Coordinates of C-alpha atoms and ligand atoms in Angstrom, one line a residue:
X1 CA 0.0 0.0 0.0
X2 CA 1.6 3.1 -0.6
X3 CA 1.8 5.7 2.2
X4 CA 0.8 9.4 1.1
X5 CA 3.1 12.1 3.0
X6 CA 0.9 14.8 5.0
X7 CA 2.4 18.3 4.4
X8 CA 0.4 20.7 6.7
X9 CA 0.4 24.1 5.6
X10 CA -1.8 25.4 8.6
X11 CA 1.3 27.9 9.9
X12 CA 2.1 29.1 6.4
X13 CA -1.5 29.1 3.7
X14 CA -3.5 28.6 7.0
X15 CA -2.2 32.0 8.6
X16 CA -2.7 33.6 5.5
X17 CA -7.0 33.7 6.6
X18 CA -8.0 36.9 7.2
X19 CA -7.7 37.9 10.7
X20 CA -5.2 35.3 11.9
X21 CA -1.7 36.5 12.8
X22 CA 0.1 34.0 15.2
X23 CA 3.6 35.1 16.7
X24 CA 6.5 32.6 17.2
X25 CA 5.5 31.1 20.4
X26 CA 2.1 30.0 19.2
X27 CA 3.7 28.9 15.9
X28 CA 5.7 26.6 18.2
X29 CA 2.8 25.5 20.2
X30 CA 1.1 24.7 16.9
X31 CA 4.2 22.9 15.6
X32 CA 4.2 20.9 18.5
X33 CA 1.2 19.4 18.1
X34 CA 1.5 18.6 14.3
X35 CA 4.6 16.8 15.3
X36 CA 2.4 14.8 17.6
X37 CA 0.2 14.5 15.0
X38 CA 2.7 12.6 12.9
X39 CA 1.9 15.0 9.6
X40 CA 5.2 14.4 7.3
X41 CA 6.0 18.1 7.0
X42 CA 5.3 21.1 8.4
X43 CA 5.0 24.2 6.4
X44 CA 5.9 26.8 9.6
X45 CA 5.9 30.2 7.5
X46 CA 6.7 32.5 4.8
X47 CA 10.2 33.8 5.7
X48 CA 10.6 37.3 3.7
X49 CA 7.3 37.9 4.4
X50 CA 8.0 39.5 7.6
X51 CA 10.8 39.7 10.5
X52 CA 8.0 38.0 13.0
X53 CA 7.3 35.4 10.9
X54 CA 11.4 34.2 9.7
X55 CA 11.5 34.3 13.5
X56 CA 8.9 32.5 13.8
X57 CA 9.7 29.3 11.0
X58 CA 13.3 29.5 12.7
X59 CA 11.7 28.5 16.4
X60 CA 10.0 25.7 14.7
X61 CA 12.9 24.4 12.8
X62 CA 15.3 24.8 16.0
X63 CA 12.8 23.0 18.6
X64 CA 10.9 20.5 16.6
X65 CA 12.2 17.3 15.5
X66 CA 11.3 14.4 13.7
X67 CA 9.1 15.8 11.0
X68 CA 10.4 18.2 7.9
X69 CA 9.8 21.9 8.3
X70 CA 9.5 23.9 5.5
X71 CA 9.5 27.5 4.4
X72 CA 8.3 29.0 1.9
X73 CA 9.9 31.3 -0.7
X74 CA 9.0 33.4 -4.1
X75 CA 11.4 32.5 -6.9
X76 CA 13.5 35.4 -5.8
X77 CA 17.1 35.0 -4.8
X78 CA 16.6 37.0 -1.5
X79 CA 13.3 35.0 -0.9
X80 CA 15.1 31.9 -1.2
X81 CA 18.2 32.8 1.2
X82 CA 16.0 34.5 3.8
X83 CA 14.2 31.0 3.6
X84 CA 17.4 29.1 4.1
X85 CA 18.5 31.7 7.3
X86 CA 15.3 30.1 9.3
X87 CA 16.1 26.9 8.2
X88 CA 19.2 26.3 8.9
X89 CA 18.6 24.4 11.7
X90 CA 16.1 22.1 11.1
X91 CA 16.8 18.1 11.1
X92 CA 14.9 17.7 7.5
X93 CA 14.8 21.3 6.2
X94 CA 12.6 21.8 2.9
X95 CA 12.7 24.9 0.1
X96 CA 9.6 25.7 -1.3
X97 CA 9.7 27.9 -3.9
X98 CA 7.0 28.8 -6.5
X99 CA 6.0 30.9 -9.4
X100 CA 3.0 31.1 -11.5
X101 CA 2.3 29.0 -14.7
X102 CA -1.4 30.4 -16.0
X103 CA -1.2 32.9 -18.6
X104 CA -3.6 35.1 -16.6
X105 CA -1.2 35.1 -13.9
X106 CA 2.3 35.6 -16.3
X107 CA 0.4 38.5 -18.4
X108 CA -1.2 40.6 -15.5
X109 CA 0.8 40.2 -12.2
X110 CA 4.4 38.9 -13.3
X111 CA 4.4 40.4 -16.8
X112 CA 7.1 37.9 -17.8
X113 CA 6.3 35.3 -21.3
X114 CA 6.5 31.8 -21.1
X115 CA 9.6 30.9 -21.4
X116 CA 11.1 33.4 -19.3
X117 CA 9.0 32.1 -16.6
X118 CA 10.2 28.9 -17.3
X119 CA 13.6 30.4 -16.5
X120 CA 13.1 32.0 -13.5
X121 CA 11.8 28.9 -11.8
X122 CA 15.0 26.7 -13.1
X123 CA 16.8 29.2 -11.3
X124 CA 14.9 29.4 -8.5
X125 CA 15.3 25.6 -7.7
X126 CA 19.0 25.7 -8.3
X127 CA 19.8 28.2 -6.3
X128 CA 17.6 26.6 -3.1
X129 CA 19.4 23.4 -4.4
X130 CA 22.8 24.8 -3.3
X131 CA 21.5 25.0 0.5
X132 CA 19.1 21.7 0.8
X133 CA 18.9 18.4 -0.8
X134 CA 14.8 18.6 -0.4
X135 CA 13.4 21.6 -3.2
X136 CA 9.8 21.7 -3.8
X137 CA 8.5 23.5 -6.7
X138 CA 5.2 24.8 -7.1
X139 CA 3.2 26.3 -10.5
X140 CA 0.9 28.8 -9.4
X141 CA -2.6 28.4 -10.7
X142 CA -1.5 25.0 -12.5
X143 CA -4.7 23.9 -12.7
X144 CA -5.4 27.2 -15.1
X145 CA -2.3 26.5 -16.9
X146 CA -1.4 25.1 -20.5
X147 CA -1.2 21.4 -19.6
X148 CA 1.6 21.1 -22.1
X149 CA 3.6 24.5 -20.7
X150 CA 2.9 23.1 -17.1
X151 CA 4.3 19.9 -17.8
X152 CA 7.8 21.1 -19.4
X153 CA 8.0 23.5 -16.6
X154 CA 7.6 20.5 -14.0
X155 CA 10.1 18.1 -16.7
X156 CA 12.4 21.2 -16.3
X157 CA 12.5 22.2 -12.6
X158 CA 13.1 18.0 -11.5
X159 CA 15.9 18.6 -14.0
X160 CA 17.3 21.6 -12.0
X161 CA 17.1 19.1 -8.8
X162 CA 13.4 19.9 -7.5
X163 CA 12.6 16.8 -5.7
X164 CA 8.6 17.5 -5.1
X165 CA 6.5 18.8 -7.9
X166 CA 3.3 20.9 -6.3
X167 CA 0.1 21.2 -8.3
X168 CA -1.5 23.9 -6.9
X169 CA -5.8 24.5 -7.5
X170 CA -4.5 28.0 -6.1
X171 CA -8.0 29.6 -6.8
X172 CA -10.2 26.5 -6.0
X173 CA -11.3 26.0 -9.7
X174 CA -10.9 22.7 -11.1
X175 CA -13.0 19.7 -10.5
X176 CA -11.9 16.4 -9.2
X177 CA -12.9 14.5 -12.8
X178 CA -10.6 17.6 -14.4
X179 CA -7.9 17.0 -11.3
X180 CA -7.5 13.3 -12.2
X181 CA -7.1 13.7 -15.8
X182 CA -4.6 16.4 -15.0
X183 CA -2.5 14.5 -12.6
X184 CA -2.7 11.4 -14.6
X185 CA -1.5 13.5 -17.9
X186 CA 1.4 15.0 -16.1
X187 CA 2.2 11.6 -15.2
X188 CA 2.2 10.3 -18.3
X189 CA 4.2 13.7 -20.4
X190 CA 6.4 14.8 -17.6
X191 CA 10.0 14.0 -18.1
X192 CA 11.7 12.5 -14.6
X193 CA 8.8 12.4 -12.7
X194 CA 9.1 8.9 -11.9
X195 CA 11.5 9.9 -9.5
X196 CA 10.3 12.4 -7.4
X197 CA 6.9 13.2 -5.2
X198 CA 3.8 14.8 -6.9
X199 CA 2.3 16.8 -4.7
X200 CA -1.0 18.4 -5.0
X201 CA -2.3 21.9 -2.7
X202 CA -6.3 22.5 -3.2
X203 CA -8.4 25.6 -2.1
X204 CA -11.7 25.3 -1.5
X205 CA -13.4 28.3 -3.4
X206 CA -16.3 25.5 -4.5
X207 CA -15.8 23.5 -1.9
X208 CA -14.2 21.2 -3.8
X209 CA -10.5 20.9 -2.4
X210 CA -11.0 17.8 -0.1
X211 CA -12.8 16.4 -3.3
X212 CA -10.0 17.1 -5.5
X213 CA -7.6 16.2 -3.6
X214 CA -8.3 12.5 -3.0
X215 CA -9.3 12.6 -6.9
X216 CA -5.1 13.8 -7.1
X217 CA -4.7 10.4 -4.9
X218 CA -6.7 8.1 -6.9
X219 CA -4.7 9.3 -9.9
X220 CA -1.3 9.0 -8.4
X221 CA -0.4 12.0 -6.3
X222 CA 1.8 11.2 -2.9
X223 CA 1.4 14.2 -0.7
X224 CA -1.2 15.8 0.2
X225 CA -1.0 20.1 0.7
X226 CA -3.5 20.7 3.6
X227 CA -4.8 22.5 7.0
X228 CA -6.1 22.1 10.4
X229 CA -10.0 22.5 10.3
X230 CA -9.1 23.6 6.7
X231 CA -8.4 27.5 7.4
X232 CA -6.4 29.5 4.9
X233 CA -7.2 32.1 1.7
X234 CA -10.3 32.9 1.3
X235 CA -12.5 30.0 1.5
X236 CA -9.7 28.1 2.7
X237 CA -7.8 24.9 2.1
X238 CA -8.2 21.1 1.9
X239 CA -9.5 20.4 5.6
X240 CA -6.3 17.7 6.9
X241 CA -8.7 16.1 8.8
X242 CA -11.2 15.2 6.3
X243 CA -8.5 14.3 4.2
X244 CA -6.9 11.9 6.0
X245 CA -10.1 10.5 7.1
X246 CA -11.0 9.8 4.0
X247 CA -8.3 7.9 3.2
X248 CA -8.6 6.0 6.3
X249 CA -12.5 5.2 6.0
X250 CA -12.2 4.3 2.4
X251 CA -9.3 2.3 2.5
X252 CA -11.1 0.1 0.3
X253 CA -11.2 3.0 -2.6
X254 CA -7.9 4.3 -2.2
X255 CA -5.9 1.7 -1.2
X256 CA -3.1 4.3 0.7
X257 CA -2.2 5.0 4.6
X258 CA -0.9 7.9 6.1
X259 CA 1.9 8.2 9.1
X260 CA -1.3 10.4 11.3
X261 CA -1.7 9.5 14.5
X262 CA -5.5 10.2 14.7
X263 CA -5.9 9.8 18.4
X264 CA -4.1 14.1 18.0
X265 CA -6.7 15.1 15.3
X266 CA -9.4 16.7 18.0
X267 CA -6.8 18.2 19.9
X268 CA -5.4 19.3 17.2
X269 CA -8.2 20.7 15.5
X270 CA -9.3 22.5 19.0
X271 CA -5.6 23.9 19.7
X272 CA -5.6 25.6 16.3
X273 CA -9.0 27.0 16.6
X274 CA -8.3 28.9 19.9
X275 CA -5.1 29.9 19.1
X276 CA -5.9 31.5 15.7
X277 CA -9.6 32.2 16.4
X278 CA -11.4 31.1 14.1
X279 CA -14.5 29.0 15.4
X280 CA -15.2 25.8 13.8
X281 CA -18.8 25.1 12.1
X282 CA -20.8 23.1 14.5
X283 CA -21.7 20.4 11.0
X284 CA -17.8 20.5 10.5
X285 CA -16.9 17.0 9.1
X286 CA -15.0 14.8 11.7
X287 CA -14.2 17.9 14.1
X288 CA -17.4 19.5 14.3
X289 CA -19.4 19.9 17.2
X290 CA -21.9 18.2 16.1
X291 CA -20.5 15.3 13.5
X292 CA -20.8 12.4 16.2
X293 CA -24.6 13.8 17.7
X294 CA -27.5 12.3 16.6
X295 CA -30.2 13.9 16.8
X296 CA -33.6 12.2 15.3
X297 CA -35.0 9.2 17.4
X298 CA -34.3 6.9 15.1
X299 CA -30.6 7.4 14.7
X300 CA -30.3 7.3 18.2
X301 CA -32.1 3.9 18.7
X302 CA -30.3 2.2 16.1
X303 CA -26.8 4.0 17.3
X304 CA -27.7 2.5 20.8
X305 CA -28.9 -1.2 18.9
X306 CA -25.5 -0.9 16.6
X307 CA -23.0 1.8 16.1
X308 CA -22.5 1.0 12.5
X309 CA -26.2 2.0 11.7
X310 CA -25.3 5.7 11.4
X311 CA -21.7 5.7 12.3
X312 CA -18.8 5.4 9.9
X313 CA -16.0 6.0 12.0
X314 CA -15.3 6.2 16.0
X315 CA -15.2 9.2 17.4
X316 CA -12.4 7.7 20.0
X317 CA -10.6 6.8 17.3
X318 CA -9.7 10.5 16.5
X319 CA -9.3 11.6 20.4
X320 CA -12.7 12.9 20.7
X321 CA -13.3 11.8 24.2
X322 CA -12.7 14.0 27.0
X323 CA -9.9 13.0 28.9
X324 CA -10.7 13.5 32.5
X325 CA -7.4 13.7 34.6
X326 CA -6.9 12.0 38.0
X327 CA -5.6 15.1 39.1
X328 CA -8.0 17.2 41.4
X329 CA -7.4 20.2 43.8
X330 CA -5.3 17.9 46.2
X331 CA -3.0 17.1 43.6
X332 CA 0.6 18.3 44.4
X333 CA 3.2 20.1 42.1
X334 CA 4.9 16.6 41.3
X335 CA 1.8 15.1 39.7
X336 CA 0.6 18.3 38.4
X337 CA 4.2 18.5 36.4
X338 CA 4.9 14.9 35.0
X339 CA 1.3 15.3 33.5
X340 CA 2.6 18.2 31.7
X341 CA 5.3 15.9 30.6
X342 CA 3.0 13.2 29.3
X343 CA 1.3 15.8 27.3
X344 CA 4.4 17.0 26.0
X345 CA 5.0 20.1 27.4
X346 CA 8.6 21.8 28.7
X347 CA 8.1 24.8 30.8
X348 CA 10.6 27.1 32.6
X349 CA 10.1 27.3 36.6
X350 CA 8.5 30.5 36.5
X351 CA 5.9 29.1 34.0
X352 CA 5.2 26.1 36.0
X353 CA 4.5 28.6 39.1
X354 CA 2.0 30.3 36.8
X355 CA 0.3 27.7 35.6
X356 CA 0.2 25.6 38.8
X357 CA -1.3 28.0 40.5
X358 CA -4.3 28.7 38.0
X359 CA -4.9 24.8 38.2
X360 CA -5.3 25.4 41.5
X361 CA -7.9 27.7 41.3
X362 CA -9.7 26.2 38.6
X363 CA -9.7 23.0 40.4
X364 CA -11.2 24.4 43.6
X365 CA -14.1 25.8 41.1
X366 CA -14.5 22.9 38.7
X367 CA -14.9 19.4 39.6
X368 CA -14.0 17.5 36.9
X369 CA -10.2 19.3 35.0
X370 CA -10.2 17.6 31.5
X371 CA -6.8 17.4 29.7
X372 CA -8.4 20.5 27.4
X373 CA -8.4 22.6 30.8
X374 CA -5.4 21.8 31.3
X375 CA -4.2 22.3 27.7
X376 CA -5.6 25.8 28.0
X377 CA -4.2 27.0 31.0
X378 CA -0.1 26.0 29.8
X379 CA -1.3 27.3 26.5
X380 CA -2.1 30.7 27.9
X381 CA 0.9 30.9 30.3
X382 CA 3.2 29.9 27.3
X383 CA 1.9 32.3 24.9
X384 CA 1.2 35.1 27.7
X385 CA 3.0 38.3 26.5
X386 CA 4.6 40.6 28.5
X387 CA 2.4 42.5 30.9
X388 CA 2.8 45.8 31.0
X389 CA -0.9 46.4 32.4
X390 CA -2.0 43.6 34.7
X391 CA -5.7 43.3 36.1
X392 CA -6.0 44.0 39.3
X393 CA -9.5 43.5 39.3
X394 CA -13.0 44.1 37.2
X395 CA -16.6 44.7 38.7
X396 CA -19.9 44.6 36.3
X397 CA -23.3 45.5 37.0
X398 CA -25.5 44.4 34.4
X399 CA -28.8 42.5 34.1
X400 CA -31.9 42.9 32.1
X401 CA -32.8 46.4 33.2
X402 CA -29.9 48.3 34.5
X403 CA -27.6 50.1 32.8
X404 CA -24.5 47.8 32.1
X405 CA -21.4 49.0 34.2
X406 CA -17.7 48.3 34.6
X407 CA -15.0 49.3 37.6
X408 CA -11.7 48.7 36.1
X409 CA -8.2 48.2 38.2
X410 CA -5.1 47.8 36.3
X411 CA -1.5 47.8 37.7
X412 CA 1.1 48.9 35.6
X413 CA 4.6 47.4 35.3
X414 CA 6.2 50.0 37.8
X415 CA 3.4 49.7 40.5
X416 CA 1.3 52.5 39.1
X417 CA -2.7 51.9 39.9
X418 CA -4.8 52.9 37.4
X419 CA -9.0 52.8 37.8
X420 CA -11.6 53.6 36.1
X421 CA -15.6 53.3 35.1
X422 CA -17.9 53.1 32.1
X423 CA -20.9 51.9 31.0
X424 CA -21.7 50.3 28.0
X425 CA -24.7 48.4 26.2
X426 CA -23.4 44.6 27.6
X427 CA -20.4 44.3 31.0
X428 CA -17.9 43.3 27.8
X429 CA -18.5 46.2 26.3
X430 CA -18.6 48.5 29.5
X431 CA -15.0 46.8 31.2
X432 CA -13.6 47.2 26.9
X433 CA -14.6 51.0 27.3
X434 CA -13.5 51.3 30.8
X435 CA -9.8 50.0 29.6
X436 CA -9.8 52.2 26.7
X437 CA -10.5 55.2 28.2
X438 CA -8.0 54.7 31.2
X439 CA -5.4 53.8 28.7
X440 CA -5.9 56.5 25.8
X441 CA -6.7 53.5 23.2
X442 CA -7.4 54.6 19.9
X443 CA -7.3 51.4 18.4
X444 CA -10.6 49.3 17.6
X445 CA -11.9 46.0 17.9
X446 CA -12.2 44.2 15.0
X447 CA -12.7 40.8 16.0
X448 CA -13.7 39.4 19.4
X449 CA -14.7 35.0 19.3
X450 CA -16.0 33.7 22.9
X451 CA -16.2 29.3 23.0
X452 CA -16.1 27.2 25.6
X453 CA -13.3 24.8 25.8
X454 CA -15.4 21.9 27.5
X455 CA -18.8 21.6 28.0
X456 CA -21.2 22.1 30.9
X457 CA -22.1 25.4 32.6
X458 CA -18.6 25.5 34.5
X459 CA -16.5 25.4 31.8
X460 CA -13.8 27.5 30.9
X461 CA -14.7 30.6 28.4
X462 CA -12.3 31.1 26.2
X463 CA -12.2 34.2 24.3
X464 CA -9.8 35.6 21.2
X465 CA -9.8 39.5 20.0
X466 CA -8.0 41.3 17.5
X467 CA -7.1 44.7 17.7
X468 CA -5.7 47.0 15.3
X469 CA -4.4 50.6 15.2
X470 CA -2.2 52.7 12.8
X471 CA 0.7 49.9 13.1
X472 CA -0.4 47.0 13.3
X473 CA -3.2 44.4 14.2
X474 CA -2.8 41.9 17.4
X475 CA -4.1 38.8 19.1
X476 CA -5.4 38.9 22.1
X477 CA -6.4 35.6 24.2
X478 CA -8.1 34.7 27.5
X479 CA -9.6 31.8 29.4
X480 CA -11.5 32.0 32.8
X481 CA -14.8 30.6 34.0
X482 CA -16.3 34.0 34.1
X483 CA -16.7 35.2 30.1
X484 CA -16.6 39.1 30.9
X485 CA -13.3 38.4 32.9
X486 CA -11.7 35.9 30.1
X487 CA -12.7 38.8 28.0
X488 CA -11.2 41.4 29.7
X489 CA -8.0 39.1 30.2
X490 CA -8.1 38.7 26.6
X491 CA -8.4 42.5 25.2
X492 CA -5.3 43.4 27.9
X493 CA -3.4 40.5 26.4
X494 CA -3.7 42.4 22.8
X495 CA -3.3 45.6 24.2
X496 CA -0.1 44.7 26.3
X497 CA 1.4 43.1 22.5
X498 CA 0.3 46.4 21.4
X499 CA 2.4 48.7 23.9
X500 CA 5.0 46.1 23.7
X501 CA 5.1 46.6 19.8
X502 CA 5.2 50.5 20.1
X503 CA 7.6 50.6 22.7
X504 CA 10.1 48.6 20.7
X505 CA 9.7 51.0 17.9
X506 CA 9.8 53.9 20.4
X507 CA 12.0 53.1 23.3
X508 CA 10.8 56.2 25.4
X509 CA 6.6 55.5 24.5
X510 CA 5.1 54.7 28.0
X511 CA 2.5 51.9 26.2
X512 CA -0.3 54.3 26.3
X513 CA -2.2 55.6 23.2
Ligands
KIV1 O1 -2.3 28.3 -3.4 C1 -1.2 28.4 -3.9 O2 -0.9 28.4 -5.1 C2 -0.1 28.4 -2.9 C3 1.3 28.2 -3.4 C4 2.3 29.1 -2.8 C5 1.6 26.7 -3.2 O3 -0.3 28.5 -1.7
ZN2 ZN1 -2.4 28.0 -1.3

């Protein structure tokens, strides 16, 4: 059987949805997980996109092992050797470098002909060659491309040493009849590629990219381009887990395996939800809320009679349980640590202090801590920036006929109190305006996400914002049994990234404004 290679793409085409910026830290939380996941490779970023996010594929390619990390790269010298810089120290680094094959795409944006396109990317691929043995090339909107121009620019780039061949559906366009006839024709015209990995990358502008994808399989393909709870460009990418379920339910179709370990794919899915906040659909297939519930009589009597009847696949199988821990409010520091360790987590003294002590207080609140809890609170200690406004405390008064109101206390880094009051048409909204106004913010809210990480009525809130002002746009995250405080927790978060940000560019700014 042969085994398809799982290239996630959730840190690099799955950061590129709008509204999701993740800094280094999460990155590497992220990266973690996929690692634990068992995906094949791990597209971490975009290098010459930004300093943050060079920074960022660099963490990834220093601290996580086992599994090839990628970066991604125009067919530019400087994009390629910025690329290389963050690599450097990965175990398996990958190139990827790309340029677009559609004549729509070489006549308006890169206003170069065929053939000197057909140049560039020959050069492209050498000159990645001279720093890793592992190049993957990619053809922009292939699918929109001259079969015959595509395939001599594939024949071409193996030539130049490209060892995967990407077929990218870059705008979501083909269909998965057109996608096997594609792949199969490239197979058949393509000088060389016997010997390297076809690859194929699918948006889902149709919906059509999981579809097409396994269509790329059927037809010979041997990696799959994807992302967690499919995020990315517009309407996104090729959702990994549907993918690889897929494959796995209908073994008897495609005859392939994968390396997954889908005991990680909830976790998975829920860890890059929260951290990049993006909510998944409740009817999301395999990580949705709702795909295992059933919710007409009879599915549920013949789910309780036979599984089979309306199941097709176990929701253990793919880690959907919830994990309760032994651990309670009488467990000590020693417990509480080694089952940090099993979960795979490293964390510095000070962060252990941190963390252990929220446990602690979420433990005397909440009877049952699920590993998700626990998940949540390391998640938010890890990835806490620096504080330079702390909450002291928040008071609301709200209720169905009262004016909503919020007392604010923050404490700045150098002891300074700060305290103030506003009302507002909900407590969120009253403690957001409260915080503003003592601080001089002039930036605005552009996103703000509230979910609970497990269920029941004593669950923890968690809560993601975004803010943006003249410079920039952050991420702000929170988690708390109390949703206006996770709230509040999570707009300071953003705003103390904010300060940070423009105190770094300004050395003397005090954070305000
Ligand atoms: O969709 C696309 O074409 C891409 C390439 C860079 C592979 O993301
Ligand atoms: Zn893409």
């Amino acid at each position: 059987m042969r085994t398809i290679r799982i290239f996630d793409t959730t840190l690099r085409d799955g950061e590129q949805s709008p509204g999701v910026a993740l800094n280094a830290q999460e990155k590497l939380e992220i990266a973690r997980q996929l690692a634990r996941l068992g995906v094949d490779v791990i597209e971490a970023g975009f290098p010459i996109a930004s300093p943050g996010d060079a920074e960022a594929v660099k963490a990834v390619a220093q601290n996580v092992k086992g599994v090839a990390v990628c970066g991604l790269a125009r067919s530019k010298e400087r994009d390629i050797d910025v690329a290389w810089e963050s690599l450097r120290d990965a175990e398996h680094p990958i190139i990827h470098t790309f340029l677009a094959t559609s004549d729509i795409h070489l006549r308006h944006k890169l206003r170069l002909s065929r053939e000197e396109a057909l140049e560039q990317a020959v050069w492209a691929v050498k000159r990645a060659k001279g720093y890793v043995s592992e190049v993957e090339f990619s053809a922009e909107d292939a699918t929109r491309s001259d079969w015959e121009y595509l395939s001599r620019v594939y024949a071409a780039v193996i030539k130049a040493g490209a060892t995967i061949i990407n077929v990218p559906d870059t705008v979501g366009y083909t269909t998965p009849d057109e996608m096997r006839e594609l792949i199969r024709y490239l197979f058949e015209h393509t000088e060389g590629i016997e010997n390297v990995v076809v690859s194929i990358h699918c948006h889902n502008d149709l919906g059509l990219a999981v579809a097409n994808s396994l269509s790329a399989v059927q037809a010979g393909a041997g990696q799959v381009e994807c992302t967690i709870n499919g995020i990315g460009e517009r309407a996104g990418n090729a959702a990994l887990e549907e993918v690889v379920m897929s494959l796995y339910v209908r073994q008897d179709r495609f005859q392939v395996k994968t390396n997954l370990n889908f005991q990680e794919i909830y976790r998975t899915s829920r860890l890059v939800s929260r951290l990049t906040g993006m909510l998944v659909q409740p009817n999301k297939a395999v990580v949705g809320q709702n795909a295992f519930a059933h919710e007409s009589g009879i599915h549920q009597d013949g789910v309780l009679k036979e599984k089979l009847t309306y199941e097709i696949m176990d929701a253990h199988l793919i880690g959907r349980e919830e994990r309760v821990l032994v651990l309670g409010k009488h467990s000590g520091r020693h417990a509480f640590a080694k089952k940090l360790e099993e979960l795979g987590y490293t964390l510095s003294e000070e962060e252990m202090n941190q963390a252990f002590e929220k446990f602690k207080k979420l433990a005397d609140q909440k009877k049952e801590i699920t590993e998700d809890d626990l998940k949540a609170i390391v998640s938010e200690e890890v990835t806490k920036p620096e504080e330079i406004y702390r909450l002291d405390f928040v008071h609301v008064c709200s209720g169905n006929n009262i004016l909503p109101t919020a007392t604010v206390r923050l404490i700045e880094q150098d002891g300074k109190i700060l305290e103030g009051v506003a009302t507002g048409v909900g407590p969120v909204d009253a403690a957001y305006k409260a915080i503003s106004k003592l601080l001089g913010i002039s930036s605005s809210l552009v996103n703000y996400t509230l979910q609970s990480i497990t269920g029941g009525t004593e669950a923890l809130g968690e809560v993601v914002v975004r803010i943006i002002d003249d410079q920039g746009e952050y991420v702000g995250r929170g988690s708390n049994q109390d949703v206006v405080v996770a709230s509040v927790m999570a707009y300071l978060s953003a705003i103390n990234k904010m300060a940070k940000h423009k105190r770094r560019l300004n050395p003397q700014h005090n954070g305000e404004g």
